[in-house]
XYZ file of C-alpha atoms in Angstrom:
193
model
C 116.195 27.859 -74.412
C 117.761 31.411 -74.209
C 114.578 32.524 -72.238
C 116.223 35.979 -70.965
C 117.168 37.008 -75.061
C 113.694 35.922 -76.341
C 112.540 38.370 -73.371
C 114.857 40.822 -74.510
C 113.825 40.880 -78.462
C 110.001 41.035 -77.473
C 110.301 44.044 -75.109
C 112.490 45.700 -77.997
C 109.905 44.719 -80.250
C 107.593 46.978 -78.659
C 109.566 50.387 -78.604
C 110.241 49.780 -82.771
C 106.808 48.649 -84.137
C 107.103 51.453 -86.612
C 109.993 49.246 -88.364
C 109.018 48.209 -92.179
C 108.879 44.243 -91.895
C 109.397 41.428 -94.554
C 106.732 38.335 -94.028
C 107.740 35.854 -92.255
C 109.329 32.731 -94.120
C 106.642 29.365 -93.477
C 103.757 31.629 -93.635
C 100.763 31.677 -94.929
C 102.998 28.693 -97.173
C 104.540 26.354 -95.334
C 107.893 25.412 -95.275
C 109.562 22.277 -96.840
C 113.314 22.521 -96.413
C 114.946 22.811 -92.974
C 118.319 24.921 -94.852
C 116.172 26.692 -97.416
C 113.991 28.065 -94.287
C 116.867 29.011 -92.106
C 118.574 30.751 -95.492
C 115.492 32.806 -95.472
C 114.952 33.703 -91.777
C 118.984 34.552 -91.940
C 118.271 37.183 -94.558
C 115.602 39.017 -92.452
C 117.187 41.774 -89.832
C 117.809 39.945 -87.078
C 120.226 41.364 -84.410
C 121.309 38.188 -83.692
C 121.457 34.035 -84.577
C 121.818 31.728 -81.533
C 122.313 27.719 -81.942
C 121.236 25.188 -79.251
C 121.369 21.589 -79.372
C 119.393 18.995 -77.746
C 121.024 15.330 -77.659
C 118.677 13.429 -76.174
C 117.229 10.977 -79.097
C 116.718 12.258 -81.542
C 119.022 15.028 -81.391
C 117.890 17.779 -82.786
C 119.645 21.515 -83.337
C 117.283 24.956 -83.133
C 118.932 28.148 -84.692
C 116.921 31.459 -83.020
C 116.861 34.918 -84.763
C 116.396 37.812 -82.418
C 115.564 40.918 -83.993
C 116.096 43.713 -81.210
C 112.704 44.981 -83.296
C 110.556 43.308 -85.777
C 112.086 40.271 -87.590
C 108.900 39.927 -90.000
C 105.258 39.789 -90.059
C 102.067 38.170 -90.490
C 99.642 39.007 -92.776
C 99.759 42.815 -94.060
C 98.183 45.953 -93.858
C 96.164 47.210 -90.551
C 95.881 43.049 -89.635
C 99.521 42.582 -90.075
C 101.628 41.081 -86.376
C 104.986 41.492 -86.307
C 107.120 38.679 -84.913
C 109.837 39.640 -82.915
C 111.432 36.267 -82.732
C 111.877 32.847 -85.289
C 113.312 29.546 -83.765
C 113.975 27.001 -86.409
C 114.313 23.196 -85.406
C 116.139 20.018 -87.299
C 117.323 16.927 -86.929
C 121.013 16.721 -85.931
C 121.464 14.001 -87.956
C 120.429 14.749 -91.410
C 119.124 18.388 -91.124
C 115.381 17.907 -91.509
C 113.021 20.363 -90.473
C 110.593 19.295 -88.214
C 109.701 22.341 -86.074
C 109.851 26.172 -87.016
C 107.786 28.872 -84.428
C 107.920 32.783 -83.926
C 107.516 34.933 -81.106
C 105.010 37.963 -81.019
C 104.735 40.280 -78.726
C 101.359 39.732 -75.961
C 98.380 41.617 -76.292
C 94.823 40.505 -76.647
C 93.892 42.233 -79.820
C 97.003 41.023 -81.843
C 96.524 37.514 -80.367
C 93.326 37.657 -82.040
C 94.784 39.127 -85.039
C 97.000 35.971 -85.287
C 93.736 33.436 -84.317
C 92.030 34.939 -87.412
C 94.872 34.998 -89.847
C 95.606 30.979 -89.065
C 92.055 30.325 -89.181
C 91.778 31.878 -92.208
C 94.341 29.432 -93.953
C 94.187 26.229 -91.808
C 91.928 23.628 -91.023
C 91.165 23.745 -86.985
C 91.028 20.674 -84.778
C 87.939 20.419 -82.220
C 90.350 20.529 -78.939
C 88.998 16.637 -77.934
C 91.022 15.432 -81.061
C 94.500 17.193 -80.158
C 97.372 15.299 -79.924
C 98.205 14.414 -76.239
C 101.278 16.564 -76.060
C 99.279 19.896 -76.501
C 96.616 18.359 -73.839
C 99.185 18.500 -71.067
C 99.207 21.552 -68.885
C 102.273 23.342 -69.330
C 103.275 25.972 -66.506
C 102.760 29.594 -67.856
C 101.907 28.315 -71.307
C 98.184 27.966 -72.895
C 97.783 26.416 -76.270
C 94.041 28.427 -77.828
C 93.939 26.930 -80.866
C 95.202 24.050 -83.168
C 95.631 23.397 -86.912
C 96.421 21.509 -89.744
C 97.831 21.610 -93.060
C 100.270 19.905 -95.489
C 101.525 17.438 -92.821
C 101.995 20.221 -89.712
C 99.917 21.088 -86.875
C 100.093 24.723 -87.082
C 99.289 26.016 -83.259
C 98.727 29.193 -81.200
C 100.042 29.548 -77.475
C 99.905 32.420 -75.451
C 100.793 33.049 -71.951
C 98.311 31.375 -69.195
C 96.114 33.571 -66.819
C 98.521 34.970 -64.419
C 101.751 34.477 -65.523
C 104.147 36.534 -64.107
C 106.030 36.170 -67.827
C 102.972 37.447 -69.796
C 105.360 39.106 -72.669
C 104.522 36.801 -75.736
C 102.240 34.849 -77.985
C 103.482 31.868 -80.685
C 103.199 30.163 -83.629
C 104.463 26.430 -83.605
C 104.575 24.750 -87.368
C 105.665 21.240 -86.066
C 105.501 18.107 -88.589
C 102.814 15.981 -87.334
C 104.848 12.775 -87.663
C 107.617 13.946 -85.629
C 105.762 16.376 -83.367
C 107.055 18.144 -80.102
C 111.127 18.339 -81.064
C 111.878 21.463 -80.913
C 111.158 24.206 -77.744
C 108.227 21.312 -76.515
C 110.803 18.678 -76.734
C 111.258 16.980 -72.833
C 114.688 15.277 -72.320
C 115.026 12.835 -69.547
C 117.027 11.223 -67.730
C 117.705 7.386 -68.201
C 116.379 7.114 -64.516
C 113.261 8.960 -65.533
C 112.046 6.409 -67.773
């Protein structure tokens, strides 16, 4: 993942939070169509599109949209977040969406700003009941809270205590029958197995 331009949109993020933003394409309704959801995220003002593929089975492709400022927003009003960066994740083969996310910038209050807004919409899942891939620690990666709705577990990282990186927090919509493909998704090698 381009690590050092998601860095890069965040920080810029910051110095233009007075920008007007659209909301953000997937929420508070989900998203059905893979090219319908990247069509939308393509019309916001992003700075730039990147594309990254991942061949390991099943291959997948993720399209990111940097802003350089806001790309879009949660919510509206004084409880709106801005998101300063959208990843969106489908099948190589086929072009079904099975993962979309965006970037806000870290801080405590608009992490709770985002907790409330999900909460508001989705049904939570008592942490004993999430799906093994979200119980794994991650290095410099906390997942607070998990969701569901219309097929996708809808959930909210930030960075762990202590991380160096602490810059962002995210969404993750990933389809719960094909879950951790896009920025979660682990390649390895045949020697791995």
């Amino acid at each position: 993942m381009k690590r050092h331009l998601l860095l890069l949109s965040c920080c810029l993020a910051l110095s233009n939070a007075a920008q007007a933003a659209s909301a953000c394409p997937g929420f508070p309704a989900l998203a059905t169509s893979g090219d319908t959801l990247l069509a939308q995220v393509r019309a916001l003002p992003p700075v730039g599109i990147d594309r990254e593929g991942q061949a390991c089975a099943p291959a997948t492709v993720i399209d990111f949209a940097y802003s350089g400022g806001v790309l879009c927003s949660f919510g509206a009003g004084k409880e709106a977040v801005e998101a300063a960066t959208s990843a969106v994740t489908r099948l190589a083969d086929g072009g079904e969406l099975v993962e979309y996310l965006y970037l806000f910038p870290y801080a405590p209050a608009t992490h709770a700003r985002l907790l409330a807004l999900l909460g508001a919409r989705f049904t939570p899942v008592d942490k004993a009941a999430w799906p093994a891939f979200l119980q794994r620690a991650r290095p410099g990666k906390e997942t607070t809270a998990l969701f569901t709705h219309g097929g996708y577990y809808i959930s909210l990282g930030k960075p762990a205590e202590g991380d160096p990186a602490e810059w962002y927090s995210n969404v993750i919509f990933e389809k719960m029958d094909q879950p951790a493909l896009g920025v979660r998704k682990v390649c390895k090698d045949a020697g791995d197995a």
